Amino acid sequence: MTELRFWLYQARKNPLSLVGIAIVLIFVIIAILAPFLAPPPEGHIDAYQIPRDGYSPTPKPPSQEYKFGTTQGQYDIFYGVIWGTRSAFKVGLLVIGMVLVIGILLGSIAGYFGGLVDEIIMRITDIFMAFPPLILAMAITVALGPSLNSVIIALTLVSWPIYTRLIRGDILTVREEDYVEAARGVGSSHLRIIARHILPNSIYPTLIMASLDIGAVVLSAAALSFLGLGAPEGYADWGQMIQFSRNWIVGPPGNPLAYWYTVTIPGLFILFFVLGWNLLGDAFRDILDPRLAKR
Amino acid sequence: MDELLRIRGLTVRFYTYDGVVQALENVDLDINQKETFGLVGETGCGKTLTALSILRLIPPPGRIECGSICFNIDDENEPVDLLTISEDGIRAIRGSKISMVFQEPSAALNPVYTIGDQISEVILLHRRQELGQRALEAVNALLAETPGFISTLARPIWLMERKLYQQVIQAPSSLWLTIISRIFLVKRLLWRLKDEAQKITISVLGEVEIPDPQRLTRQYPHQLSGGMEQRAVIAMALACSPKFLIADEPTTSLDVTIQAQILELLNRLKVEWESSILYITHDLGVAAEICDRVGVMYAGSLCEIAKVDDLYANPLHPYTKALLAAVPKLGEEPHSIGGSVPDPLEPPPGCRFHPRCSSAMEKCREQVPLMRELAPGHFVACYMY
Amino acid sequence: MEVLVETRNLKTHFPILRGMLKRPAGAVRAVDGINLAIQRGQWMGLVGESGCGKTTLGKTILRLLMPTSGHIYFDVPGEIKAEIDLLEYSATNPRRLQALRQEYDLAMNSGNKLKAFRKKMQLVHQDPYTSLNPRMKVENIVGEPLVVHKLLSGRQARDRVAEILFMVGLTDKHMDRYPHQLSGGQRQRIAIARALATNPNFIVFDEPTSALDVSVQAQILNLLKQLKREQQLTYLYITHDLSVAESVCDGIVVMYLGKVVEVGNPVELFCVPKHPYSQALVLSTPIADPQRKRGRIVLPGEVPSPAQPPSGCRFHPRCVRATEECKQVEPVLESVGETSLVACWHPLN
Ligand SMILES: Nc1ncnc2c1ncn2[C@@H]1O[C@H](COP(=O)(O)OP(=O)(O)OP(=O)(O)O)[C@@H](O)[C@H]1O
Ligand SMILES: Nc1ncnc2c1ncn2[C@@H]1O[C@H](COP(=O)(O)OP(=O)(O)OP(=O)(O)O)[C@@H](O)[C@H]1O
Ligand code: SF4
Ligand SMILES: [Mg+2]
Ligand SMILES: [Mg+2]
């Protein structure tokens, strides 16, 4: 009860966090309701494939039929951004989920047992962290062949060292706590100590970072797609839709804003998605920050 | 005996999201000149807050609701109310007239400055005039004594220094001095102030029985043991020869043998420096060793004040009795007090001790007992008397 | 009287690692050759200043720390102990001695054998604010040993937890609380309850009341007294507060810099201390009685670092009775009178 009051109190103190929650919730609803908001046309095989109306390269402005207009190649922008929300969640949650699993596993082992294992794991993370992350991700995607799955794998490979290190550090501080020693004194196994005593007390900073990072991951995925390394052409993906609009950012002379919808609409979706997760992450931090812990 | 400090009706509340914490309620307290007053009580009863109120350092969301704290700065002037004087006024008093020693010595020292720098800084802040005087004397001595060639060369500089130090003595906080002390190179002319402060620092460190104070001034806090650190903190508190020293559990984190050293030291300093000490502790043994008078606090109010011998030989308040019975003694079963300290969010009505008191009466549950003087100097707040 | 716990020349050193390659450069000799015997049913007090190795000794006996050398015998049958003694003395059959030690010496055990021992010996930490997992409910904290040792589960475990909570003076309405919802004294009761869960016969208390108020301390001490009587427990009670040790213990060990300097019963130790350090400790302990301000001996100097203990008697730099002999040769623990053991060349009284 007090817990809830405290959360509400924190949320009230920082109304932006409520905005963050609202934005993310809206995106969740969009993703869930995608088949109803933008029903795939009859006979469409892959719902993620954006339906197109001809092959003309010139975008068409919003109309009755295409609410947000069509982009280069006559892909339906509305359909693209709605189904793109699903892709965004897929990329963000999958990457962060896998990174968390790897990070918790390796970080716990390194932090809890220390010694040689720790040394080896840490040197491996050093190797990964020696490269600029985006370049490394590009190299991996190219090596695996461009596709959404390669993007997910590449981003996972790029991010796990950071998480492993973070978790290891937090575990190192908790490892020496009296209650961990007490658990050992009682005869608990290593697994039990890690799972019941250490992780629940050290995982929160990582979870906060993860929620902040979901937005960033989607942004990186969009960047890779923009470079043509992501989803195949026509796949509902915000990054790709921005890529389609690359030639149409500025319109013909005399009417520079003629094709504004091609870049602005997917851009706004990305912007709000990232913003939503960031605000949500901040909200988590406000709630879980130990310095604000209640007396 | 003259009064040094008189606290009346001090009430402090914290406005938290859980509710209003009634941390201090109507605290009345007198502290005389040249005495050690002990404030004892269990965790959370408000000892530290009483001390912080005197310095007006209550952290938000806490507020001093009402009350007065009259402090006799010196014999000539009228006592001032520390709760109503200006912010500048209280800042000038903090550290120079009243200083405080905290429980954790390491928290009071900045880890990135040497002990010498930290103590000198306090002296530079509060004793500028005196430093100016000493620096002036040094320059005058140079001017008078140094003969011949060197003298003719350095004379203009010394004359300039003399001018500056005279300024320091007359108006230590004048705007023009502030400007000078900011200008590159020119501020070097004031170096003698620092030098003198360093000398005072060394002598103060000697006072607190630190062996080789010269060396200690160049050391960092982490290079010292707990006992040495606490000595350095005491030296810092004493650097401006305050009239009133507040010691908030200064020996709680130290060993008994080191505690004995520090207690001895405080006793000696009190006599030599003619100052008063407010000694906060939860250890009745320590209070018995060094205090002249003792006040017992419970849940934000004082329940008994008496001379130390009176209090231990003849405790009157049921809480004091219970507390003394709980102290472990050789071959005696310690008697515990049933129940626990009340929640400061919802303190019980009437006497705050009544839920745990074996002789509580109807009246105790309804009305707050007032402090009464039962014997000369022995005050109790209890309806039994 | 039967000996329950015995240590033989027990040493626990912490290596000091220096430089990039983490080479050991000396060691902190926290526990440096301790012989200690605790009788079954005894309440043994262990006193000494901060850093003298009390906690390290307690944790080493419980094998929460690995001893550098030495032996720990816990609940070893009398005849086997006698055999070990004999073999150690005569050195005739090293293989048999080794085998016996493998079996009975706690310092050499590990894995499941150690886990079996853990059921019988427990530790209660100093600070009840850090010794309980803040994200576990009281029920799970107290019930953890039952689960770990697969003693009880489900409904039965819950009943047992309620029973133990009742033993330490709490009720089952505390079961669903988190530690931060409890007061310091209540938390320490929870820690004691956890220690009692597996019906141990030996409990090490590491300054269990030093974070608590006097009135709460009295409650806890009375509780310990009652539990000891009811459960036939043996205690090793670590404290830096001599007056606590004297009021409750029936034997006291005084430690200084990793060594035992005096062993005796409380009355004797308090009234006629034999070791100069014990005397200083007794006389520096404040007593809640202003009439009895004793002739305080203020010991000069501080406890030296256990990484470089002084030669000879470790107390000699602070001792008023020190002679040349004290600086050179280390005194050994010898009996003085009927009940005391003292390690000093010039004992008092
Ligand atoms: N920042 C704060 N917010 C809310 N309540 C506070 C705050 N600081 C202090 N209090 C309340 O004021 C009361 C008195 O605190 P204080 O620190 O004076 O106790 P104390 O007697 O010095 O205890 P201790 O012996 O533990 O130092 C406490 O019960 C606490 O609940
Ligand atoms: N894990 C460790 N690594 C290195 N040194 C240690 C470690 N644990 C303890 N020490 C050192 O061993 C010495 C003894 O420590 P120990 O905690 O046993 O003292 P103690 O008598 O329990 O003191 P206290 O009264 O402060 O609890 C200290 O000098 C300490 O610095
Ligand atoms: S052996 Fe010597 S130095 Fe050590 S305590 Fe005894 S008299 Fe003092
Ligand atoms: Mg305090
Ligand atoms: Mg300890």
PDB file of C-alpha atoms in Angstrom, chain A residues 86-102 148-149 152-153 155-156 214 217-218:
ATOM      1  CA  ARG A  86       5.198  -4.150 -34.278  1.00  0.00           C
ATOM      2  CA  SER A  87       8.628  -4.434 -35.887  1.00  0.00           C
ATOM      3  CA  ALA A  88       9.945  -1.784 -33.546  1.00  0.00           C
ATOM      4  CA  PHE A  89       8.699  -3.665 -30.478  1.00  0.00           C
ATOM      5  CA  LYS A  90      10.031  -6.877 -31.922  1.00  0.00           C
ATOM      6  CA  VAL A  91      13.503  -5.451 -32.418  1.00  0.00           C
ATOM      7  CA  GLY A  92      13.586  -3.512 -29.150  1.00  0.00           C
ATOM      8  CA  LEU A  93      12.240  -6.208 -26.883  1.00  0.00           C
ATOM      9  CA  LEU A  94      14.111  -9.074 -28.534  1.00  0.00           C
ATOM     10  CA  VAL A  95      17.450  -7.316 -28.476  1.00  0.00           C
ATOM     11  CA  ILE A  96      17.076  -6.064 -24.927  1.00  0.00           C
ATOM     12  CA  GLY A  97      15.705  -9.406 -23.808  1.00  0.00           C
ATOM     13  CA  MET A  98      18.600 -11.359 -25.251  1.00  0.00           C
ATOM     14  CA  VAL A  99      21.113  -8.838 -23.990  1.00  0.00           C
ATOM     15  CA  LEU A 100      19.635  -9.098 -20.506  1.00  0.00           C
ATOM     16  CA  VAL A 101      19.799 -12.877 -20.543  1.00  0.00           C
ATOM     17  CA  ILE A 102      23.421 -12.893 -21.687  1.00  0.00           C
ATOM     18  CA  LEU A 148      15.803  -7.820 -39.735  1.00  0.00           C
ATOM     19  CA  ASN A 149      17.102 -10.866 -37.892  1.00  0.00           C
ATOM     20  CA  ILE A 152      18.684  -8.052 -34.079  1.00  0.00           C
ATOM     21  CA  ILE A 153      21.692 -10.338 -33.745  1.00  0.00           C
ATOM     22  CA  LEU A 155      22.619  -5.173 -31.994  1.00  0.00           C
ATOM     23  CA  THR A 156      22.610  -7.926 -29.390  1.00  0.00           C
ATOM     24  CA  ILE A 214      14.813   0.070 -25.862  1.00  0.00           C
ATOM     25  CA  VAL A 217      18.018   0.092 -29.901  1.00  0.00           C
ATOM     26  CA  VAL A 218      15.090   0.911 -32.152  1.00  0.00           C
TER      27      VAL A 218
END
